Amino acid sequence: MNTTNKLPELLIIYIRPHFIFFDMFLISSIFLGCIFCISFIYISVGYRSCHSVLTLLSANSCVAGLIFNCVQLSNALLLFRDDIYLSTSNQNQYCEIRNYLMHVSGSLLYYSYCIQSISRLCFVVFYKHSFLLSYHIHFILIAIQWTLGFLLPISILTSSHRQYQTETSQCFITIKNVSQILYGMISTFLLPITIISICYTHIICFVRAAVRRAKKTNALPARRFNLKRDQG
């Protein structure tokens, strides 16, 4: 009886060191990402030569990435603590708040990339409209991004179908709440990725059309030159 009861404990002790190794690797990777984000923000703010609309959007993405890394770092540290002490955290320990912040940070990051794609669309396709290239428009886009980033995932706090996952020490919406899962997927991932895809597809089509027009324009003088050379 004693041997049978101790067998699961021995298996847990054998597996936990592997989890600790991966936790340390995850924490170090996230910490390195935080350093890169802080470095870019410092450079973009501290040097006047870097002050531009494109740098502003990149710094905005770095701020969103820094928030995302900080949220993931807190989750990784909590998981690391659980693996060290061979225990599981209390599911009521700010579980809903951490889940909300995880979705907020992801939304902020994805929508920051969405703003970058919209800005590139304005600079490449709608470059004749100078007001679209101004700081004022981009500050409005950034304000919309941060507003959506905090408001869209707020329904997670009111969702009643949540399940605590001991492996990750986090709360997740159960499969039973299909509408909430679809809403989270569409608002956090599908919508910004769709906008990004549309913007870059339009940019590629515009550039290809411009290249074709340039080739036709350059081909006409070359034909005239060859014709005169043959006649002469």
PDB file of C-alpha atoms in Angstrom:
ATOM      1  CA  MET A   1       0.000   0.000   0.000  1.00  0.00           C
ATOM      2  CA  ASN A   2       2.767   2.439   0.862  1.00  0.00           C
ATOM      3  CA  THR A   3       4.629   1.698  -2.362  1.00  0.00           C
ATOM      4  CA  THR A   4       1.481   2.254  -4.407  1.00  0.00           C
ATOM      5  CA  ASN A   5       0.770   5.575  -2.730  1.00  0.00           C
ATOM      6  CA  LYS A   6       4.307   6.837  -3.173  1.00  0.00           C
ATOM      7  CA  LEU A   7       4.467   5.992  -6.878  1.00  0.00           C
ATOM      8  CA  PRO A   8       2.518   9.062  -8.115  1.00  0.00           C
ATOM      9  CA  GLU A   9       4.602  11.297  -5.867  1.00  0.00           C
ATOM     10  CA  LEU A  10       7.799   9.875  -7.331  1.00  0.00           C
ATOM     11  CA  LEU A  11       6.485  10.469 -10.834  1.00  0.00           C
ATOM     12  CA  ILE A  12       5.617  14.079  -9.975  1.00  0.00           C
ATOM     13  CA  ILE A  13       9.069  14.678  -8.485  1.00  0.00           C
ATOM     14  CA  TYR A  14      10.629  13.160 -11.602  1.00  0.00           C
ATOM     15  CA  ILE A  15       8.607  15.312 -13.986  1.00  0.00           C
ATOM     16  CA  ARG A  16       8.774  18.610 -12.093  1.00  0.00           C
ATOM     17  CA  PRO A  17      12.478  19.369 -12.813  1.00  0.00           C
ATOM     18  CA  HIS A  18      11.701  19.345 -16.522  1.00  0.00           C
ATOM     19  CA  PHE A  19       8.901  21.811 -15.916  1.00  0.00           C
ATOM     20  CA  ILE A  20      11.231  23.999 -13.870  1.00  0.00           C
ATOM     21  CA  PHE A  21      13.767  24.052 -16.707  1.00  0.00           C
ATOM     22  CA  PHE A  22      11.134  25.138 -19.216  1.00  0.00           C
ATOM     23  CA  ASP A  23       9.812  27.720 -16.755  1.00  0.00           C
ATOM     24  CA  MET A  24      13.272  29.233 -16.387  1.00  0.00           C
ATOM     25  CA  PHE A  25      13.718  29.304 -20.151  1.00  0.00           C
ATOM     26  CA  LEU A  26      10.319  30.966 -20.542  1.00  0.00           C
ATOM     27  CA  ILE A  27      11.061  33.565 -17.863  1.00  0.00           C
ATOM     28  CA  SER A  28      14.455  34.416 -19.347  1.00  0.00           C
ATOM     29  CA  SER A  29      12.961  34.746 -22.855  1.00  0.00           C
ATOM     30  CA  ILE A  30      10.187  37.034 -21.641  1.00  0.00           C
ATOM     31  CA  PHE A  31      12.666  39.100 -19.632  1.00  0.00           C
ATOM     32  CA  LEU A  32      14.844  39.471 -22.726  1.00  0.00           C
ATOM     33  CA  GLY A  33      11.815  40.632 -24.702  1.00  0.00           C
ATOM     34  CA  CYS A  34      11.107  43.264 -22.034  1.00  0.00           C
ATOM     35  CA  ILE A  35      14.669  44.548 -22.326  1.00  0.00           C
ATOM     36  CA  PHE A  36      14.368  44.882 -26.106  1.00  0.00           C
ATOM     37  CA  CYS A  37      11.071  46.755 -25.802  1.00  0.00           C
ATOM     38  CA  ILE A  38      12.420  49.150 -23.185  1.00  0.00           C
ATOM     39  CA  SER A  39      15.565  49.755 -25.248  1.00  0.00           C
ATOM     40  CA  PHE A  40      13.601  50.650 -28.373  1.00  0.00           C
ATOM     41  CA  ILE A  41      11.248  52.929 -26.434  1.00  0.00           C
ATOM     42  CA  TYR A  42      14.224  54.705 -24.863  1.00  0.00           C
ATOM     43  CA  ILE A  43      15.926  55.187 -28.237  1.00  0.00           C
ATOM     44  CA  SER A  44      12.772  56.414 -29.975  1.00  0.00           C
ATOM     45  CA  VAL A  45      12.031  58.914 -27.203  1.00  0.00           C
ATOM     46  CA  GLY A  46      15.564  60.050 -26.394  1.00  0.00           C
ATOM     47  CA  TYR A  47      16.875  60.763 -29.892  1.00  0.00           C
ATOM     48  CA  ARG A  48      15.282  63.530 -31.947  1.00  0.00           C
ATOM     49  CA  SER A  49      16.474  62.008 -35.198  1.00  0.00           C
ATOM     50  CA  CYS A  50      14.190  59.049 -34.512  1.00  0.00           C
ATOM     51  CA  HIS A  51      11.075  61.166 -34.089  1.00  0.00           C
ATOM     52  CA  SER A  52       8.726  60.247 -36.929  1.00  0.00           C
ATOM     53  CA  VAL A  53       5.310  58.747 -37.477  1.00  0.00           C
ATOM     54  CA  LEU A  54       6.730  55.309 -38.231  1.00  0.00           C
ATOM     55  CA  THR A  55       8.885  55.389 -35.103  1.00  0.00           C
ATOM     56  CA  LEU A  56       5.857  56.467 -33.087  1.00  0.00           C
ATOM     57  CA  LEU A  57       3.904  53.431 -34.257  1.00  0.00           C
ATOM     58  CA  SER A  58       6.845  51.118 -33.609  1.00  0.00           C
ATOM     59  CA  ALA A  59       7.238  52.528 -30.102  1.00  0.00           C
ATOM     60  CA  ASN A  60       3.509  52.061 -29.566  1.00  0.00           C
ATOM     61  CA  SER A  61       3.851  48.397 -30.528  1.00  0.00           C
ATOM     62  CA  CYS A  62       6.804  48.101 -28.147  1.00  0.00           C
ATOM     63  CA  VAL A  63       4.710  49.520 -25.293  1.00  0.00           C
ATOM     64  CA  ALA A  64       1.982  46.993 -26.084  1.00  0.00           C
ATOM     65  CA  GLY A  65       4.617  44.274 -26.328  1.00  0.00           C
ATOM     66  CA  LEU A  66       6.069  45.338 -22.981  1.00  0.00           C
ATOM     67  CA  ILE A  67       2.647  45.039 -21.344  1.00  0.00           C
ATOM     68  CA  PHE A  68       2.163  41.649 -22.986  1.00  0.00           C
ATOM     69  CA  ASN A  69       5.557  40.462 -21.732  1.00  0.00           C
ATOM     70  CA  CYS A  70       4.881  41.728 -18.211  1.00  0.00           C
ATOM     71  CA  VAL A  71       1.571  39.869 -18.056  1.00  0.00           C
ATOM     72  CA  GLN A  72       3.173  36.708 -19.371  1.00  0.00           C
ATOM     73  CA  LEU A  73       6.071  37.158 -16.952  1.00  0.00           C
ATOM     74  CA  SER A  74       3.714  37.293 -13.976  1.00  0.00           C
ATOM     75  CA  ASN A  75       1.997  34.113 -15.162  1.00  0.00           C
ATOM     76  CA  ALA A  76       5.342  32.405 -15.743  1.00  0.00           C
ATOM     77  CA  LEU A  77       6.596  33.359 -12.276  1.00  0.00           C
ATOM     78  CA  LEU A  78       3.425  32.010 -10.716  1.00  0.00           C
ATOM     79  CA  LEU A  79       3.794  28.771 -12.647  1.00  0.00           C
ATOM     80  CA  PHE A  80       7.461  28.588 -11.655  1.00  0.00           C
ATOM     81  CA  ARG A  81       6.501  28.937  -7.994  1.00  0.00           C
ATOM     82  CA  ASP A  82       3.956  26.140  -8.310  1.00  0.00           C
ATOM     83  CA  ASP A  83       6.513  23.841  -9.928  1.00  0.00           C
ATOM     84  CA  ILE A  84       9.081  24.520  -7.222  1.00  0.00           C
ATOM     85  CA  TYR A  85       6.745  23.904  -4.304  1.00  0.00           C
ATOM     86  CA  LEU A  86       4.967  21.037  -6.099  1.00  0.00           C
ATOM     87  CA  SER A  87       1.618  22.673  -5.542  1.00  0.00           C
ATOM     88  CA  THR A  88      -1.125  24.474  -7.411  1.00  0.00           C
ATOM     89  CA  SER A  89      -2.147  28.057  -6.863  1.00  0.00           C
ATOM     90  CA  ASN A  90      -5.499  28.994  -5.486  1.00  0.00           C
ATOM     91  CA  GLN A  91      -7.880  29.443  -8.390  1.00  0.00           C
ATOM     92  CA  ASN A  92      -9.372  32.522  -6.737  1.00  0.00           C
ATOM     93  CA  GLN A  93      -6.015  34.281  -6.616  1.00  0.00           C
ATOM     94  CA  TYR A  94      -6.812  37.055  -9.093  1.00  0.00           C
ATOM     95  CA  CYS A  95      -7.445  34.412 -11.729  1.00  0.00           C
ATOM     96  CA  GLU A  96     -10.116  36.379 -13.593  1.00  0.00           C
ATOM     97  CA  ILE A  97      -8.050  39.568 -13.521  1.00  0.00           C
ATOM     98  CA  ARG A  98      -4.984  37.795 -14.887  1.00  0.00           C
ATOM     99  CA  ASN A  99      -7.053  36.222 -17.643  1.00  0.00           C
ATOM    100  CA  TYR A 100      -8.523  39.612 -18.530  1.00  0.00           C
ATOM    101  CA  LEU A 101      -5.088  41.250 -18.609  1.00  0.00           C
ATOM    102  CA  MET A 102      -3.785  38.455 -20.804  1.00  0.00           C
ATOM    103  CA  HIS A 103      -6.513  39.113 -23.378  1.00  0.00           C
ATOM    104  CA  VAL A 104      -6.048  42.882 -23.067  1.00  0.00           C
ATOM    105  CA  SER A 105      -2.314  42.655 -23.705  1.00  0.00           C
ATOM    106  CA  GLY A 106      -2.890  40.378 -26.689  1.00  0.00           C
ATOM    107  CA  SER A 107      -5.506  42.730 -28.119  1.00  0.00           C
ATOM    108  CA  LEU A 108      -3.248  45.747 -27.679  1.00  0.00           C
ATOM    109  CA  LEU A 109      -0.399  43.982 -29.443  1.00  0.00           C
ATOM    110  CA  TYR A 110      -2.453  42.764 -32.403  1.00  0.00           C
ATOM    111  CA  TYR A 111      -4.241  46.081 -32.884  1.00  0.00           C
ATOM    112  CA  SER A 112      -0.918  47.930 -32.763  1.00  0.00           C
ATOM    113  CA  TYR A 113       0.168  45.852 -35.756  1.00  0.00           C
ATOM    114  CA  CYS A 114      -3.176  46.679 -37.332  1.00  0.00           C
ATOM    115  CA  ILE A 115      -2.457  50.402 -36.964  1.00  0.00           C
ATOM    116  CA  GLN A 116       0.947  49.935 -38.573  1.00  0.00           C
ATOM    117  CA  SER A 117      -0.640  48.273 -41.595  1.00  0.00           C
ATOM    118  CA  ILE A 118      -3.198  51.090 -41.912  1.00  0.00           C
ATOM    119  CA  SER A 119      -0.408  53.666 -41.680  1.00  0.00           C
ATOM    120  CA  ARG A 120       1.619  51.933 -44.386  1.00  0.00           C
ATOM    121  CA  LEU A 121      -1.492  51.848 -46.552  1.00  0.00           C
ATOM    122  CA  CYS A 122      -1.839  55.611 -46.151  1.00  0.00           C
ATOM    123  CA  PHE A 123       1.839  56.265 -46.911  1.00  0.00           C
ATOM    124  CA  VAL A 124       1.942  54.018 -49.983  1.00  0.00           C
ATOM    125  CA  VAL A 125      -1.519  54.248 -51.543  1.00  0.00           C
ATOM    126  CA  PHE A 126      -3.071  57.445 -50.186  1.00  0.00           C
ATOM    127  CA  TYR A 127       0.126  59.491 -49.996  1.00  0.00           C
ATOM    128  CA  LYS A 128      -1.501  62.381 -51.861  1.00  0.00           C
ATOM    129  CA  HIS A 129      -3.805  63.016 -48.891  1.00  0.00           C
ATOM    130  CA  SER A 130      -1.351  64.704 -46.546  1.00  0.00           C
ATOM    131  CA  PHE A 131      -3.736  64.805 -43.582  1.00  0.00           C
ATOM    132  CA  LEU A 132      -3.682  60.991 -43.462  1.00  0.00           C
ATOM    133  CA  LEU A 133       0.079  61.132 -42.909  1.00  0.00           C
ATOM    134  CA  SER A 134      -0.047  63.585 -40.013  1.00  0.00           C
ATOM    135  CA  TYR A 135       0.607  62.916 -36.343  1.00  0.00           C
ATOM    136  CA  HIS A 136      -2.960  63.912 -35.530  1.00  0.00           C
ATOM    137  CA  ILE A 137      -4.489  61.005 -37.453  1.00  0.00           C
ATOM    138  CA  HIS A 138      -2.019  58.525 -36.009  1.00  0.00           C
ATOM    139  CA  PHE A 139      -2.659  59.678 -32.451  1.00  0.00           C
ATOM    140  CA  ILE A 140      -6.360  59.103 -33.092  1.00  0.00           C
ATOM    141  CA  LEU A 141      -5.606  55.589 -34.345  1.00  0.00           C
ATOM    142  CA  ILE A 142      -3.496  54.885 -31.263  1.00  0.00           C
ATOM    143  CA  ALA A 143      -6.285  56.139 -28.994  1.00  0.00           C
ATOM    144  CA  ILE A 144      -8.768  53.853 -30.767  1.00  0.00           C
ATOM    145  CA  GLN A 145      -6.370  50.935 -30.399  1.00  0.00           C
ATOM    146  CA  TRP A 146      -5.982  51.368 -26.637  1.00  0.00           C
ATOM    147  CA  THR A 147      -9.706  51.909 -26.147  1.00  0.00           C
ATOM    148  CA  LEU A 148     -10.591  48.742 -28.037  1.00  0.00           C
ATOM    149  CA  GLY A 149      -7.810  46.830 -26.304  1.00  0.00           C
ATOM    150  CA  PHE A 150      -9.334  47.427 -22.877  1.00  0.00           C
ATOM    151  CA  LEU A 151     -13.025  47.351 -23.797  1.00  0.00           C
ATOM    152  CA  LEU A 152     -13.293  44.343 -26.103  1.00  0.00           C
ATOM    153  CA  PRO A 153     -12.108  41.699 -23.582  1.00  0.00           C
ATOM    154  CA  ILE A 154     -14.166  43.135 -20.709  1.00  0.00           C
ATOM    155  CA  SER A 155     -16.878  40.525 -21.260  1.00  0.00           C
ATOM    156  CA  ILE A 156     -14.424  37.935 -19.926  1.00  0.00           C
ATOM    157  CA  LEU A 157     -14.905  39.335 -16.426  1.00  0.00           C
ATOM    158  CA  THR A 158     -18.664  38.796 -16.635  1.00  0.00           C
ATOM    159  CA  SER A 159     -18.503  35.329 -18.176  1.00  0.00           C
ATOM    160  CA  SER A 160     -19.827  32.604 -15.887  1.00  0.00           C
ATOM    161  CA  HIS A 161     -18.335  29.611 -17.729  1.00  0.00           C
ATOM    162  CA  ARG A 162     -14.714  29.567 -16.611  1.00  0.00           C
ATOM    163  CA  GLN A 163     -12.484  26.662 -15.732  1.00  0.00           C
ATOM    164  CA  TYR A 164      -9.266  26.726 -13.748  1.00  0.00           C
ATOM    165  CA  GLN A 165      -6.392  24.890 -15.419  1.00  0.00           C
ATOM    166  CA  THR A 166      -3.862  23.623 -12.918  1.00  0.00           C
ATOM    167  CA  GLU A 167      -1.156  23.031 -15.545  1.00  0.00           C
ATOM    168  CA  THR A 168      -0.944  26.732 -16.406  1.00  0.00           C
ATOM    169  CA  SER A 169      -2.406  28.245 -13.206  1.00  0.00           C
ATOM    170  CA  GLN A 170      -4.877  30.253 -15.284  1.00  0.00           C
ATOM    171  CA  CYS A 171      -8.604  30.489 -15.893  1.00  0.00           C
ATOM    172  CA  PHE A 172      -9.991  29.787 -19.333  1.00  0.00           C
ATOM    173  CA  ILE A 173     -13.463  29.989 -20.797  1.00  0.00           C
ATOM    174  CA  THR A 174     -14.945  26.532 -21.167  1.00  0.00           C
ATOM    175  CA  ILE A 175     -16.089  25.080 -24.472  1.00  0.00           C
ATOM    176  CA  LYS A 176     -19.673  25.256 -23.228  1.00  0.00           C
ATOM    177  CA  ASN A 177     -19.660  29.020 -23.701  1.00  0.00           C
ATOM    178  CA  VAL A 178     -19.382  28.922 -27.492  1.00  0.00           C
ATOM    179  CA  SER A 179     -20.512  32.506 -28.034  1.00  0.00           C
ATOM    180  CA  GLN A 180     -17.848  33.896 -25.695  1.00  0.00           C
ATOM    181  CA  ILE A 181     -15.121  31.813 -27.329  1.00  0.00           C
ATOM    182  CA  LEU A 182     -16.131  32.983 -30.800  1.00  0.00           C
ATOM    183  CA  TYR A 183     -16.321  36.572 -29.604  1.00  0.00           C
ATOM    184  CA  GLY A 184     -12.837  36.373 -28.120  1.00  0.00           C
ATOM    185  CA  MET A 185     -11.362  34.791 -31.238  1.00  0.00           C
ATOM    186  CA  ILE A 186     -12.982  37.312 -33.578  1.00  0.00           C
ATOM    187  CA  SER A 187     -12.318  40.451 -31.527  1.00  0.00           C
ATOM    188  CA  THR A 188      -8.793  39.587 -30.416  1.00  0.00           C
ATOM    189  CA  PHE A 189      -7.330  37.716 -33.378  1.00  0.00           C
ATOM    190  CA  LEU A 190      -9.522  37.425 -36.457  1.00  0.00           C
ATOM    191  CA  LEU A 191     -10.552  41.080 -36.808  1.00  0.00           C
ATOM    192  CA  PRO A 192      -7.061  42.653 -36.599  1.00  0.00           C
ATOM    193  CA  ILE A 193      -5.508  39.919 -38.734  1.00  0.00           C
ATOM    194  CA  THR A 194      -8.205  40.442 -41.375  1.00  0.00           C
ATOM    195  CA  ILE A 195      -7.569  44.197 -41.430  1.00  0.00           C
ATOM    196  CA  ILE A 196      -3.816  43.618 -41.658  1.00  0.00           C
ATOM    197  CA  SER A 197      -4.263  41.157 -44.531  1.00  0.00           C
ATOM    198  CA  ILE A 198      -6.545  43.537 -46.442  1.00  0.00           C
ATOM    199  CA  CYS A 199      -4.144  46.469 -46.031  1.00  0.00           C
ATOM    200  CA  TYR A 200      -1.043  44.600 -47.139  1.00  0.00           C
ATOM    201  CA  THR A 201      -2.882  42.910 -50.012  1.00  0.00           C
ATOM    202  CA  HIS A 202      -4.007  46.317 -51.253  1.00  0.00           C
ATOM    203  CA  ILE A 203      -0.453  47.657 -50.916  1.00  0.00           C
ATOM    204  CA  ILE A 204       0.995  44.753 -52.902  1.00  0.00           C
ATOM    205  CA  CYS A 205      -1.592  45.150 -55.659  1.00  0.00           C
ATOM    206  CA  PHE A 206      -0.968  48.906 -55.808  1.00  0.00           C
ATOM    207  CA  VAL A 207       2.812  48.487 -56.015  1.00  0.00           C
ATOM    208  CA  ARG A 208       2.556  45.835 -58.723  1.00  0.00           C
ATOM    209  CA  ALA A 209       0.234  48.039 -60.757  1.00  0.00           C
ATOM    210  CA  ALA A 210       2.646  50.964 -60.353  1.00  0.00           C
ATOM    211  CA  VAL A 211       5.556  48.806 -61.508  1.00  0.00           C
ATOM    212  CA  ARG A 212       3.624  47.703 -64.586  1.00  0.00           C
ATOM    213  CA  ARG A 213       2.770  51.310 -65.426  1.00  0.00           C
ATOM    214  CA  ALA A 214       6.397  52.325 -64.976  1.00  0.00           C
ATOM    215  CA  LYS A 215       7.577  49.556 -67.292  1.00  0.00           C
ATOM    216  CA  LYS A 216       5.117  50.622 -69.979  1.00  0.00           C
ATOM    217  CA  THR A 217       6.132  54.264 -69.616  1.00  0.00           C
ATOM    218  CA  ASN A 218       9.837  53.449 -69.868  1.00  0.00           C
ATOM    219  CA  ALA A 219       9.313  51.022 -72.710  1.00  0.00           C
ATOM    220  CA  LEU A 220       7.860  53.672 -75.060  1.00  0.00           C
ATOM    221  CA  PRO A 221      10.976  55.931 -75.229  1.00  0.00           C
ATOM    222  CA  ALA A 222      13.148  52.856 -75.645  1.00  0.00           C
ATOM    223  CA  ARG A 223      11.079  51.715 -78.617  1.00  0.00           C
ATOM    224  CA  ARG A 224      11.315  55.161 -80.205  1.00  0.00           C
ATOM    225  CA  PHE A 225      15.083  55.184 -79.704  1.00  0.00           C
ATOM    226  CA  ASN A 226      15.452  51.746 -81.276  1.00  0.00           C
ATOM    227  CA  LEU A 227      13.247  52.800 -84.191  1.00  0.00           C
ATOM    228  CA  LYS A 228      15.347  55.904 -84.890  1.00  0.00           C
ATOM    229  CA  ARG A 229      18.525  53.877 -84.597  1.00  0.00           C
ATOM    230  CA  ASP A 230      17.275  51.327 -87.098  1.00  0.00           C
ATOM    231  CA  GLN A 231      16.176  54.046 -89.512  1.00  0.00           C
ATOM    232  CA  GLY A 232      19.420  55.930 -89.177  1.00  0.00           C
TER     233      GLY A 232
END
